Short mmCIF file of C-alpha atoms in Angstrom, two decimals:
data_model
loop_
_atom_site.label_atom_id
_atom_site.label_comp_id
_atom_site.label_asym_id
_atom_site.label_seq_id
_atom_site.Cartn_x
_atom_site.Cartn_y
_atom_site.Cartn_z
CA MET T 1 59.42 22.21 102.38
CA SER T 2 62.08 22.18 100.35
CA ALA T 3 60.96 25.42 98.76
CA THR T 4 61.76 27.69 101.38
CA ARG T 5 64.70 25.70 101.99
CA THR T 6 66.13 26.01 98.80
CA PRO T 7 65.86 29.43 96.46
CA PRO T 8 63.48 29.03 93.84
CA ARG T 9 65.84 29.26 91.31
CA ALA T 10 67.57 26.30 91.60
CA ALA T 11 64.37 24.22 92.89
CA ARG T 12 62.81 24.97 89.10
CA ARG T 13 66.29 24.07 88.05
CA GLU T 14 66.07 20.60 89.81
CA ARG T 15 62.10 20.24 89.19
CA LEU T 16 63.04 20.25 85.21
CA VAL T 17 66.23 18.11 85.68
CA GLY T 18 63.83 15.47 86.76
CA ARG T 19 61.29 15.94 84.86
CA LEU T 20 63.44 15.75 82.33
CA ALA T 21 65.10 12.55 83.44
CA THR T 22 62.72 10.76 84.32
CA LEU T 23 59.91 11.50 81.60
CA GLY T 24 62.98 12.32 78.31
CA PRO T 25 64.43 8.33 77.40
CA GLY T 26 60.32 6.86 77.28
CA LEU T 27 58.96 9.30 75.99
CA GLY T 28 62.31 9.97 73.36
CA TYR T 29 61.69 6.15 72.39
CA LEU T 30 58.09 6.15 71.92
CA THR T 31 58.57 8.88 69.33
CA VAL T 32 61.03 7.05 67.63
CA PHE T 33 59.34 3.70 67.74
CA MET T 34 55.65 4.51 67.60
CA LEU T 35 55.11 7.89 67.01
CA VAL T 36 57.60 8.68 64.20
CA PRO T 37 56.24 4.57 62.38
CA LEU T 38 52.72 5.66 62.56
CA ALA T 39 53.61 9.67 60.93
CA LEU T 40 54.63 7.39 58.35
CA VAL T 41 52.05 4.88 57.92
CA LEU T 42 49.64 7.82 57.92
CA GLY T 43 52.18 9.77 55.16
CA TYR T 44 52.32 6.51 52.75
CA THR T 45 48.11 6.70 52.73
CA LEU T 46 48.39 9.25 49.93
CA PHE T 47 51.74 8.53 48.04
CA HIS T 48 50.69 4.86 45.62
CA ARG T 49 52.96 1.59 44.61
CA GLY T 50 55.75 2.18 41.56
CA ARG T 51 55.02 -0.32 38.73
CA PHE T 52 57.99 -2.59 40.27
CA GLY T 53 57.41 -1.93 44.10
CA GLY T 54 58.23 0.97 46.64
CA ILE T 55 56.82 4.12 46.77
CA VAL T 56 56.12 6.82 44.26
CA TYR T 57 55.73 10.31 46.24
CA GLU T 58 53.19 11.94 43.95
CA ALA T 59 50.13 12.93 46.86
CA SER T 60 47.12 11.95 45.70
CA ALA T 61 43.88 10.34 47.40
CA ASP T 62 43.23 7.44 45.60
CA ASN T 63 44.01 5.51 47.74
CA TYR T 64 40.45 6.46 49.65
CA THR T 65 38.68 6.21 46.67
CA ARG T 66 39.83 2.78 46.17
CA VAL T 67 38.85 1.48 49.58
CA ALA T 68 35.49 2.85 48.93
CA ASP T 69 35.61 0.00 46.45
CA GLY T 70 33.03 -2.12 47.46
CA LEU T 71 35.03 -5.37 46.85
CA TYR T 72 37.21 -3.58 50.24
CA LEU T 73 34.02 -1.71 51.85
CA GLY T 74 32.85 -5.73 51.82
CA VAL T 75 36.08 -6.89 53.39
CA ILE T 76 35.76 -4.41 56.14
CA TRP T 77 32.00 -5.29 56.93
CA THR T 78 32.53 -8.69 57.40
CA SER T 79 35.16 -7.54 60.01
CA VAL T 80 32.91 -5.18 62.16
CA LYS T 81 30.39 -8.27 61.58
CA ILE T 82 32.56 -10.79 63.00
CA ALA T 83 34.64 -8.92 65.33
CA GLY T 84 30.77 -7.72 66.67
CA ILE T 85 29.78 -11.26 66.67
CA THR T 86 32.32 -12.35 68.87
CA THR T 87 32.26 -9.29 71.55
CA LEU T 88 28.61 -10.33 71.89
CA LEU T 89 29.05 -13.92 72.23
CA ALA T 90 31.90 -13.53 74.61
CA LEU T 91 28.88 -10.82 76.53
CA LEU T 92 26.63 -13.04 76.89
CA LEU T 93 28.95 -16.10 78.34
CA GLY T 94 31.14 -13.85 80.03
CA TYR T 95 28.35 -12.09 82.28
CA PRO T 96 27.03 -14.71 83.92
CA THR T 97 30.46 -16.17 84.60
CA ALA T 98 32.07 -13.35 85.99
CA TYR T 99 27.98 -12.72 88.02
CA LEU T 100 28.55 -16.17 89.61
CA ILE T 101 32.73 -16.06 90.51
CA ALA T 102 31.90 -12.54 92.01
CA GLN T 103 29.09 -14.30 94.16
CA LEU T 104 31.18 -17.49 94.88
CA PRO T 105 33.50 -17.77 98.67
CA ARG T 106 36.48 -15.22 98.78
CA ALA T 107 38.78 -18.46 98.60
CA TRP T 108 36.78 -20.18 95.76
CA ARG T 109 36.62 -16.89 93.51
CA THR T 110 40.35 -16.27 93.48
CA VAL T 111 40.65 -20.43 91.87
CA ALA T 112 37.85 -19.33 89.49
CA LEU T 113 39.48 -15.89 88.25
CA VAL T 114 42.83 -17.70 87.75
CA LEU T 115 41.09 -20.98 85.94
CA VAL T 116 39.23 -18.17 83.36
CA VAL T 117 43.00 -16.11 82.92
CA LEU T 118 45.05 -19.37 82.65
CA PRO T 119 44.27 -20.28 78.71
CA PHE T 120 45.43 -16.66 77.98
CA TRP T 121 48.73 -16.97 79.55
CA THR T 122 49.25 -19.83 76.67
CA ASN T 123 50.56 -19.34 72.93
CA PHE T 124 48.46 -17.57 70.79
CA LEU T 125 48.79 -19.78 68.14
CA ILE T 126 48.67 -22.72 70.65
CA ARG T 127 45.13 -21.50 71.11
CA THR T 128 43.94 -21.32 68.01
CA TYR T 129 46.04 -24.57 66.67
CA ALA T 130 43.68 -26.61 69.38
CA TRP T 131 40.96 -25.58 67.35
CA ILE T 132 42.19 -27.13 64.15
CA ILE T 133 42.57 -30.28 66.12
CA LEU T 134 38.95 -30.05 67.79
CA LEU T 135 37.30 -29.33 64.47
CA ASN T 136 38.59 -31.22 61.62
CA SER T 137 36.69 -33.81 60.25
CA GLU T 138 38.23 -36.42 61.84
CA GLY T 139 38.77 -34.44 64.94
CA ILE T 140 36.64 -35.00 68.57
CA ILE T 141 33.91 -33.10 67.47
CA ASN T 142 33.03 -34.34 64.43
CA ARG T 143 34.07 -38.50 65.23
CA ALA T 144 32.04 -37.75 68.50
CA LEU T 145 28.74 -37.00 66.77
CA THR T 146 28.86 -39.56 63.85
CA GLY T 147 29.69 -42.24 67.13
CA LEU T 148 26.68 -41.08 68.34
CA GLY T 149 24.81 -41.40 65.55
CA ILE T 150 23.82 -38.03 64.88
CA ILE T 151 24.72 -37.22 62.20
CA GLN T 152 26.54 -39.43 59.28
CA ARG T 153 28.92 -37.87 57.44
CA PRO T 154 31.00 -35.74 59.48
CA LEU T 155 30.52 -31.68 59.59
CA GLU T 156 32.63 -29.11 58.00
CA LEU T 157 33.35 -26.92 61.02
CA LEU T 158 36.55 -25.99 59.84
CA TYR T 159 37.61 -23.30 57.34
CA THR T 160 34.20 -21.60 58.35
CA GLN T 161 33.00 -17.66 59.33
CA GLY T 162 31.65 -19.71 62.99
CA ALA T 163 35.00 -21.32 63.19
CA VAL T 164 36.71 -17.88 63.21
CA VAL T 165 34.21 -16.72 65.54
CA GLY T 166 35.21 -19.16 67.62
CA GLY T 167 38.79 -18.95 67.70
CA LEU T 168 38.75 -15.94 68.33
CA LEU T 169 36.07 -15.95 71.50
CA TYR T 170 39.00 -18.77 72.43
CA ALA T 171 41.72 -16.13 72.59
CA TYR T 172 39.80 -12.84 74.36
CA LEU T 173 37.13 -14.42 76.02
CA PRO T 174 39.26 -13.83 79.57
CA LEU T 175 39.59 -9.87 78.48
CA MET T 176 35.34 -10.01 78.73
CA VAL T 177 35.09 -11.81 82.16
CA LEU T 178 38.01 -9.69 83.60
CA PRO T 179 36.83 -6.26 83.45
CA LEU T 180 32.73 -7.75 84.56
CA TYR T 181 34.02 -9.27 87.32
CA SER T 182 35.60 -6.17 88.70
CA ALA T 183 32.01 -3.88 87.84
CA ILE T 184 29.97 -6.46 89.69
CA GLU T 185 32.57 -7.32 92.48
CA ARG T 186 32.98 -3.88 93.47
CA LEU T 187 28.91 -3.25 93.20
CA ASP T 188 27.67 -2.77 96.95
CA PRO T 189 25.42 -5.17 98.20
CA GLN T 190 23.28 -2.92 100.42
CA LEU T 191 22.18 -1.46 96.87
CA ARG T 192 20.33 -5.06 95.72
CA GLU T 193 19.35 -5.39 99.28
CA ALA T 194 17.80 -2.42 98.73
CA SER T 195 15.68 -3.10 96.33
CA ALA T 196 14.36 -6.13 97.32
CA ASN T 197 13.12 -4.69 100.35
CA LEU T 198 10.97 -2.17 98.34
CA GLY T 199 9.68 -5.32 96.73
CA ALA T 200 11.43 -5.38 93.26
CA ARG T 201 11.76 -9.12 91.87
CA PRO T 202 14.88 -10.84 91.50
CA ALA T 203 14.66 -9.96 87.48
CA ARG T 204 13.69 -6.18 88.30
CA THR T 205 16.85 -5.70 91.20
CA PHE T 206 19.26 -7.02 87.93
CA TRP T 207 17.58 -4.86 85.19
CA SER T 208 17.07 -1.85 87.29
CA VAL T 209 20.32 -2.09 89.84
CA THR T 210 22.61 -4.97 88.80
CA LEU T 211 22.90 -4.04 84.83
CA PRO T 212 23.27 -0.41 85.05
CA LEU T 213 25.57 -0.21 87.30
CA THR T 214 27.88 -3.11 85.79
CA LEU T 215 27.41 -1.78 82.18
CA PRO T 216 30.48 0.49 82.41
CA GLY T 217 32.21 -2.28 82.97
CA ALA T 218 30.61 -4.00 80.56
CA LEU T 219 31.12 -1.82 78.36
CA THR T 220 35.09 -2.29 78.93
CA GLY T 221 35.62 -5.74 78.14
CA CYS T 222 33.40 -5.53 74.87
CA VAL T 223 36.15 -2.83 73.61
CA PHE T 224 39.36 -5.01 75.04
CA VAL T 225 37.62 -8.02 73.03
CA PHE T 226 36.63 -6.62 70.29
CA VAL T 227 39.86 -4.45 69.15
CA PRO T 228 42.30 -7.34 69.11
CA SER T 229 39.41 -9.15 66.51
CA LEU T 230 39.09 -6.45 64.57
CA GLY T 231 42.73 -6.37 63.14
CA ASN T 232 43.67 -10.33 64.03
CA PHE T 233 44.69 -11.76 60.55
CA VAL T 234 46.02 -15.00 62.42
CA ILE T 235 42.70 -16.42 63.39
CA PRO T 236 40.95 -16.05 59.86
CA GLU T 237 44.12 -17.43 58.22
CA LEU T 238 43.86 -20.47 60.63
CA LEU T 239 40.40 -21.47 61.53
CA GLY T 240 39.11 -19.57 58.01
CA GLY T 241 41.37 -21.22 55.92
CA GLY T 242 41.62 -17.97 53.95
CA ARG T 243 37.88 -18.40 52.71
CA THR T 244 36.93 -15.52 55.75
CA VAL T 245 39.14 -12.28 54.69
CA MET T 246 39.49 -9.57 57.52
CA VAL T 247 40.76 -6.27 57.37
CA GLY T 248 43.93 -7.52 58.45
CA ASN T 249 44.58 -9.92 56.11
CA LEU T 250 44.56 -7.24 53.42
CA ILE T 251 46.92 -5.46 55.48
CA ARG T 252 49.06 -8.13 56.29
CA ASP T 253 48.93 -8.90 52.08
CA GLN T 254 49.71 -5.58 50.82
CA PHE T 255 52.51 -5.04 52.97
CA LEU T 256 54.29 -9.01 52.71
CA LYS T 257 52.57 -9.62 49.69
CA ALA T 258 51.87 -7.29 46.87
CA ARG T 259 54.20 -4.97 48.51
CA ASP T 260 51.78 -2.15 47.67
CA TRP T 261 52.00 -0.01 51.89
CA PRO T 262 50.45 3.24 50.41
CA PHE T 263 47.29 0.98 50.32
CA GLY T 264 47.94 -1.40 53.05
CA SER T 265 48.98 1.31 55.58
CA THR T 266 45.17 3.36 54.58
CA LEU T 267 43.39 -0.03 55.51
CA ALA T 268 45.24 0.15 58.57
CA LEU T 269 44.13 3.98 58.92
CA ILE T 270 40.49 2.97 58.64
CA VAL T 271 41.37 0.23 61.36
CA ILE T 272 42.26 3.21 63.92
CA ALA T 273 38.86 5.46 62.90
CA LEU T 274 37.33 2.44 63.48
CA LEU T 275 38.94 2.25 66.75
CA VAL T 276 38.91 5.65 67.17
CA LEU T 277 34.96 6.18 67.01
CA LEU T 278 34.79 3.45 69.13
CA LEU T 279 36.21 4.11 72.35
CA MET T 280 34.29 7.86 71.55
CA ALA T 281 31.21 5.92 71.87
CA GLN T 282 32.48 3.86 74.97
CA ALA T 283 34.09 6.71 76.83
CA TRP T 284 30.65 8.81 76.20
CA ALA T 285 28.61 6.14 76.88
CA ALA T 286 30.48 5.60 80.48
CA ARG T 287 30.32 8.77 80.87
CA ARG T 288 26.96 9.04 80.92
CA LEU T 289 26.51 6.62 82.64
CA THR T 290 28.18 7.37 85.71
CA ASP T 291 26.70 10.61 85.36
CA GLY T 292 23.25 9.27 85.73
CA THR T 293 24.16 7.18 88.92
CA ASP T 294 26.08 9.46 90.60
CA ARG T 295 23.27 12.67 90.53
CA ALA T 296 20.30 9.23 91.22
CA MET R 1 24.01 -12.80 99.49
CA ARG R 2 21.20 -14.96 97.52
CA ARG R 3 23.19 -17.39 95.04
CA SER R 4 21.30 -18.04 91.94
CA ASN R 5 22.34 -21.76 91.14
CA TRP R 6 21.00 -21.46 87.25
CA LEU R 7 23.96 -19.13 86.76
CA TYR R 8 26.39 -22.18 86.91
CA VAL R 9 25.22 -23.26 83.54
CA PRO R 10 26.53 -20.19 81.59
CA ALA R 11 30.16 -20.43 83.63
CA GLY R 12 29.99 -24.12 83.06
CA LEU R 13 30.06 -23.54 79.00
CA THR R 14 32.43 -21.53 79.76
CA TYR R 15 34.96 -22.99 81.60
CA LEU R 16 34.24 -26.37 79.35
CA PHE R 17 35.21 -24.17 76.29
CA LEU R 18 38.19 -22.66 78.28
CA TYR R 19 39.35 -26.13 79.04
CA LEU R 20 37.77 -28.76 76.20
CA PRO R 21 40.35 -27.86 73.62
CA ILE R 22 43.47 -27.72 75.66
CA ALA R 23 42.50 -30.83 77.36
CA VAL R 24 42.42 -32.62 74.10
CA LEU R 25 45.65 -31.17 73.10
CA VAL R 26 47.28 -32.69 75.95
CA VAL R 27 45.90 -36.07 75.78
CA MET R 28 46.71 -35.40 71.69
CA SER R 29 50.56 -35.36 72.55
CA PHE R 30 51.05 -38.45 74.04
CA ASN R 31 49.24 -40.30 71.33
CA ALA R 32 51.58 -43.01 70.25
CA ALA R 33 50.65 -42.82 66.41
CA ASP R 34 51.28 -40.48 64.16
CA THR R 35 47.93 -39.06 63.11
CA PRO R 36 46.96 -35.86 65.27
CA TYR R 37 43.19 -36.87 65.85
CA ARG R 38 43.11 -40.57 66.46
CA LEU R 39 44.40 -42.00 69.86
CA ASP R 40 46.01 -44.66 69.46
CA GLY R 41 47.77 -46.09 72.91
CA PHE R 42 50.04 -43.79 75.00
CA GLY R 43 53.97 -42.79 74.73
CA THR R 44 56.22 -39.82 74.58
CA ALA R 45 57.38 -40.33 71.04
CA TRP R 46 56.31 -36.80 69.88
CA TYR R 47 58.23 -35.53 72.68
CA GLY R 48 61.39 -37.67 71.37
CA LYS R 49 60.45 -35.71 68.10
CA LEU R 50 60.18 -32.58 69.62
CA PHE R 51 63.82 -31.94 71.18
CA ALA R 52 65.11 -33.25 68.20
CA ASP R 53 63.67 -30.71 66.61
CA ARG R 54 66.63 -27.98 65.77
CA ALA R 55 64.50 -25.01 64.61
CA VAL R 56 61.97 -25.18 67.59
CA ARG R 57 65.23 -25.35 69.69
CA GLU R 58 66.49 -22.30 68.18
CA GLY R 59 63.26 -20.46 67.99
CA LEU R 60 63.38 -20.96 72.01
CA VAL R 61 66.54 -19.36 72.36
CA ASN R 62 66.00 -16.25 69.91
CA THR R 63 62.58 -15.90 71.74
CA LEU R 64 64.43 -15.80 75.27
CA ILE R 65 66.83 -13.46 73.81
CA VAL R 66 64.17 -10.88 72.79
CA ALA R 67 62.03 -11.28 75.68
CA ALA R 68 65.12 -10.98 78.28
CA GLY R 69 66.75 -7.71 75.97
CA ALA R 70 63.01 -5.75 75.90
CA THR R 71 62.22 -6.49 79.45
CA ALA R 72 65.85 -4.85 80.53
CA LEU R 73 64.67 -2.30 78.02
CA SER R 74 61.53 -1.85 78.66
CA THR R 75 61.56 -1.96 82.82
CA VAL R 76 64.38 1.27 82.89
CA LEU R 77 61.59 3.49 80.79
CA GLY R 78 58.84 2.27 81.91
CA THR R 79 59.57 2.95 85.17
CA LEU R 80 61.31 6.01 84.42
CA LEU R 81 58.34 7.37 82.66
CA ALA R 82 55.81 6.31 85.64
CA VAL R 83 57.43 8.55 88.08
CA GLY R 84 57.94 11.52 85.88
CA LEU R 85 54.41 11.33 84.41
CA ALA R 86 52.67 11.21 87.69
CA ARG R 87 55.15 13.50 89.51
CA TYR R 88 56.43 15.86 86.59
CA THR R 89 53.33 16.19 84.53
CA ARG R 90 49.89 16.54 84.28
CA SER R 91 49.79 16.35 80.53
CA LYS R 92 47.24 14.54 79.02
CA LEU R 93 49.37 14.12 76.13
CA LEU R 94 51.83 12.86 77.53
CA ASP R 95 49.55 9.58 78.93
CA ALA R 96 47.93 8.95 75.93
CA ILE R 97 51.13 8.82 74.79
CA ALA R 98 52.56 6.27 77.69
CA VAL R 99 49.45 4.11 77.38
CA ALA R 100 48.86 4.16 73.55
CA PRO R 101 51.14 1.30 72.39
CA ALA R 102 49.01 -0.99 74.73
CA VAL R 103 46.01 0.28 72.58
CA LEU R 104 47.10 0.24 69.04
CA PRO R 105 45.94 -3.23 67.77
CA ASP R 106 49.40 -4.47 67.10
CA ILE R 107 48.72 -4.96 63.27
CA VAL R 108 49.01 -1.35 62.82
CA LEU R 109 52.28 -0.86 65.18
CA ALA R 110 53.59 -3.84 63.18
CA ILE R 111 53.60 -2.37 59.82
CA GLY R 112 54.45 1.20 61.56
CA LEU R 113 57.61 -0.86 62.18
CA LEU R 114 58.39 -2.43 59.24
CA ALA R 115 58.41 0.99 57.35
CA PHE R 116 60.69 2.90 60.15
CA TYR R 117 63.14 0.24 59.86
CA THR R 118 63.01 -0.27 55.87
CA ALA R 119 62.74 4.01 55.71
CA VAL R 120 66.32 3.64 57.41
CA GLN R 121 67.25 1.10 56.50
CA PHE R 122 68.12 -0.84 59.95
CA THR R 123 69.21 -4.30 59.06
CA LEU R 124 66.48 -6.31 60.12
CA GLY R 125 66.81 -9.55 63.04
CA ARG R 126 66.43 -10.53 66.83
CA HIS R 127 67.53 -6.77 67.77
CA SER R 128 64.65 -5.09 65.55
CA ILE R 129 62.25 -7.17 67.30
CA LEU R 130 63.51 -6.70 70.72
CA LEU R 131 63.21 -2.61 69.95
CA ALA R 132 60.00 -3.33 68.94
CA HIS R 133 58.48 -4.96 71.90
CA ALA R 134 60.33 -2.77 73.99
CA VAL R 135 57.86 -0.45 72.65
CA PHE R 136 54.39 -2.04 74.05
CA GLY R 137 56.70 -3.76 76.74
CA THR R 138 57.37 0.04 78.16
CA ALA R 139 53.57 0.80 78.29
CA PHE R 140 52.69 -1.93 80.40
CA VAL R 141 55.66 -1.47 83.21
CA ALA R 142 54.40 2.51 83.17
CA ALA R 143 51.23 1.38 83.85
CA VAL R 144 51.50 -0.66 86.35
CA VAL R 145 54.50 0.54 88.38
CA ARG R 146 51.85 3.86 88.13
CA THR R 147 49.09 2.28 89.71
CA ARG R 148 51.81 1.38 92.40
CA LEU R 149 53.19 4.65 92.76
CA ALA R 150 49.63 5.93 93.73
CA HIS R 151 49.49 3.90 96.80
CA VAL R 152 52.69 4.76 97.90
CA ASP R 153 53.52 7.63 100.30
CA GLY R 154 54.69 10.89 98.99
CA SER R 155 55.45 12.05 102.09
CA LEU R 156 58.82 9.61 102.69
CA GLU R 157 60.18 11.33 99.80
CA GLU R 158 59.60 14.90 100.72
CA ALA R 159 61.53 13.84 104.40
CA SER R 160 64.25 12.38 102.21
CA ARG R 161 64.82 15.36 99.97
CA ASP R 162 63.69 17.95 103.82
CA LEU R 163 66.71 16.37 104.95
CA GLY R 164 68.98 17.57 102.77
CA ALA R 165 68.93 14.14 100.33
CA THR R 166 69.98 14.84 96.56
CA PRO R 167 66.79 13.98 94.00
CA LEU R 168 68.95 11.89 92.46
CA SER R 169 69.48 9.58 95.98
CA THR R 170 65.82 10.31 96.86
CA PHE R 171 64.94 8.29 93.99
CA ALA R 172 67.49 5.07 94.47
CA ARG R 173 67.26 5.33 97.78
CA ILE R 174 63.13 6.33 98.41
CA THR R 175 61.58 5.44 95.38
CA LEU R 176 62.66 3.00 93.91
CA PRO R 177 62.96 0.63 96.67
CA SER R 178 58.94 1.49 97.85
CA LEU R 179 58.06 0.72 93.97
CA ALA R 180 59.76 -2.66 93.89
CA PRO R 181 56.78 -4.92 93.68
CA GLY R 182 54.98 -2.91 90.83
CA ILE R 183 59.16 -2.98 89.05
CA ILE R 184 58.68 -6.73 89.29
CA ALA R 185 55.02 -7.33 88.42
CA GLY R 186 55.55 -5.23 84.79
CA ALA R 187 58.95 -6.94 84.06
CA LEU R 188 56.92 -10.80 84.38
CA LEU R 189 54.51 -8.56 82.94
CA ALA R 190 56.38 -7.38 79.75
CA PHE R 191 58.38 -10.50 79.66
CA SER R 192 55.59 -12.64 79.48
CA LEU R 193 54.21 -10.91 76.67
CA SER R 194 57.60 -10.56 74.60
CA ILE R 195 57.55 -14.75 74.71
CA ASP R 196 54.12 -14.56 73.33
CA GLU R 197 53.88 -12.18 70.55
CA PHE R 198 54.10 -13.26 66.84
CA VAL R 199 52.08 -10.61 64.99
CA ILE R 200 55.18 -7.68 65.51
CA ALA R 201 57.59 -10.21 65.35
CA PHE R 202 56.48 -11.87 62.51
CA PHE R 203 56.92 -8.16 60.72
CA THR R 204 60.08 -7.14 62.37
CA THR R 205 61.76 -10.42 61.99
CA GLY R 206 64.57 -11.10 59.39
CA PRO R 207 65.60 -13.93 57.56
CA ASP R 208 67.23 -15.90 60.14
CA ASN R 209 66.64 -16.15 63.38
CA PRO R 210 62.67 -16.27 63.82
CA THR R 211 61.34 -16.15 67.41
CA LEU R 212 59.21 -19.51 68.52
CA PRO R 213 55.75 -17.93 68.28
CA ILE R 214 57.33 -17.81 63.99
CA VAL R 215 58.26 -21.18 64.04
CA ILE R 216 55.03 -21.88 65.51
CA TYR R 217 52.93 -20.26 63.06
CA SER R 218 55.02 -21.81 60.41
CA MET R 219 54.26 -25.39 61.58
CA VAL R 220 50.65 -24.90 62.07
CA ARG R 221 50.46 -23.47 58.38
CA PHE R 222 52.96 -26.22 56.94
CA GLY R 223 49.79 -28.80 58.61
CA VAL R 224 49.07 -30.49 62.02
CA THR R 225 51.90 -32.78 62.60
CA PRO R 226 51.62 -33.96 66.34
CA GLU R 227 54.78 -32.21 67.37
CA ILE R 228 52.56 -29.67 67.88
CA ASN R 229 50.43 -31.01 70.56
CA ALA R 230 53.62 -31.68 72.72
CA LEU R 231 55.05 -28.46 72.16
CA ALA R 232 51.87 -26.91 73.00
CA THR R 233 51.95 -29.37 75.93
CA LEU R 234 55.24 -28.50 77.02
CA LEU R 235 53.92 -24.27 77.43
CA LEU R 236 51.24 -24.76 78.80
CA ALA R 237 52.55 -26.90 81.68
CA VAL R 238 55.29 -23.63 81.90
CA SER R 239 53.01 -21.06 82.00
CA PHE R 240 50.66 -23.16 83.95
CA THR R 241 53.16 -23.08 87.05
CA PHE R 242 54.73 -19.86 86.05
CA VAL R 243 50.78 -18.66 86.54
CA LEU R 244 50.89 -20.83 90.26
CA ILE R 245 54.11 -18.98 91.53
CA ALA R 246 52.56 -15.68 90.50
CA GLN R 247 49.64 -16.59 92.48
CA ARG R 248 51.45 -18.33 95.20
CA LEU R 249 54.18 -14.97 95.57
CA SER R 250 51.14 -12.19 95.36
CA ARG R 251 49.59 -14.14 98.66
CA LEU R 252 52.44 -13.79 100.21
CA THR R 253 53.50 -10.35 99.80
CA GLU R 254 50.07 -9.62 100.29
CA SER R 255 50.16 -11.72 104.24
CA ILE R 256 53.26 -9.64 105.07
#
């Protein structure tokens, strides 16, 4: 071992140099370009906008009382609701899909997985644009339905909350399928066999063996879908047509239109707080789940 | 294992949901008529229009410049960071800082960087987007390289040191080559994330030189034009080829 060959003090110095050389540049960079910007956002929440824009550095909690205003709370609630519905739909579609993929023969499994991820590797704006084409009053869905005589006049599909949910689901569904797949694939088939051998019906086996064991993967998928949905402002704008306002739209407008950076920062801080709560809940749930299965 | 056949219904729905919009986009891009909705004969007129569009061309060049620079920067920073986190510290806090850019909602990082650039009176342009993209790039490279590090045998490095190699030459000759697949994968990830990134670029861009996603955004906002269908089809083709090549490469490295 090197410790026996080199004197301890030289070894210690060597370690310090190694630590500085490897950790220094990256952490320095993240400090300047992430931690300092985040600290600025945090600091701005205490100040307020000057009459002609800019920031007046007089500390107060005004921004926080303003958020408590019904209008803004309503927008935050709408955002949480839309992101929540999107996550739930992603779980309902993603779970059976991941479950099926895990049961396919190995060669087909890769193909099926790649097919789930492929749309994800195309530009996010273009994926959203595709839905404008589909949902428009002259779009393919409306023309198919009128053509079949199911409806008389085109339905208003675009610029609705449903369109926003659909767009978000389309954008982030792969993020649900992947962690679910890896959780289901890792499952020991013997556990299910044992359950069946002990007389459990398939449904019983699913509810008491498969589902609890794959819940951590489902939770990860839910976080992956919920987080980018909550702060999104592009999809509500393009598919919601300005009628569905989410908290991301508010933040964007405070920064780029109203030039009220302190209030925009406060809204961003609330988004972060919600996400931290969510991550804590997820970690807690995942720990409880795995604890339980370890002991069993 | 017994396969449940009814699973094909929701799974089929998933694939239909994923591919119907893409199929419509691609078909409509070959539309001869100038409406994005009604198909009237086939033609490639929209591709001609697209190639003649200067904003799109310049956007593409800007995107590639930003992505190349951000990837170079984040590959160096991320690789070093991964080695440092794995070998020189056990701090949970440093771990958290290193993954934070990957977890943070993009809009939060975007407004933070805009506030920061404004506070230090930094000019905005391609360079400010590049530096911003290197933030999440570093996090992703570090994460990918770390998973590779977990599989690398540390005894080779120990042997190299015991045989009298300096730490630097051990790093260059043993550590780096054994990490190469992870570094390449991380760099590719950082590159493709940067090419696709819109929100942070939108907040940190200057008055000139928008990246391609910003150009697309203003096109879509301005109105629906079949030119976007053509662009979408081309981008789809590029990323599909990219994924196929990556898939082949990974199968190749697995078989070696």
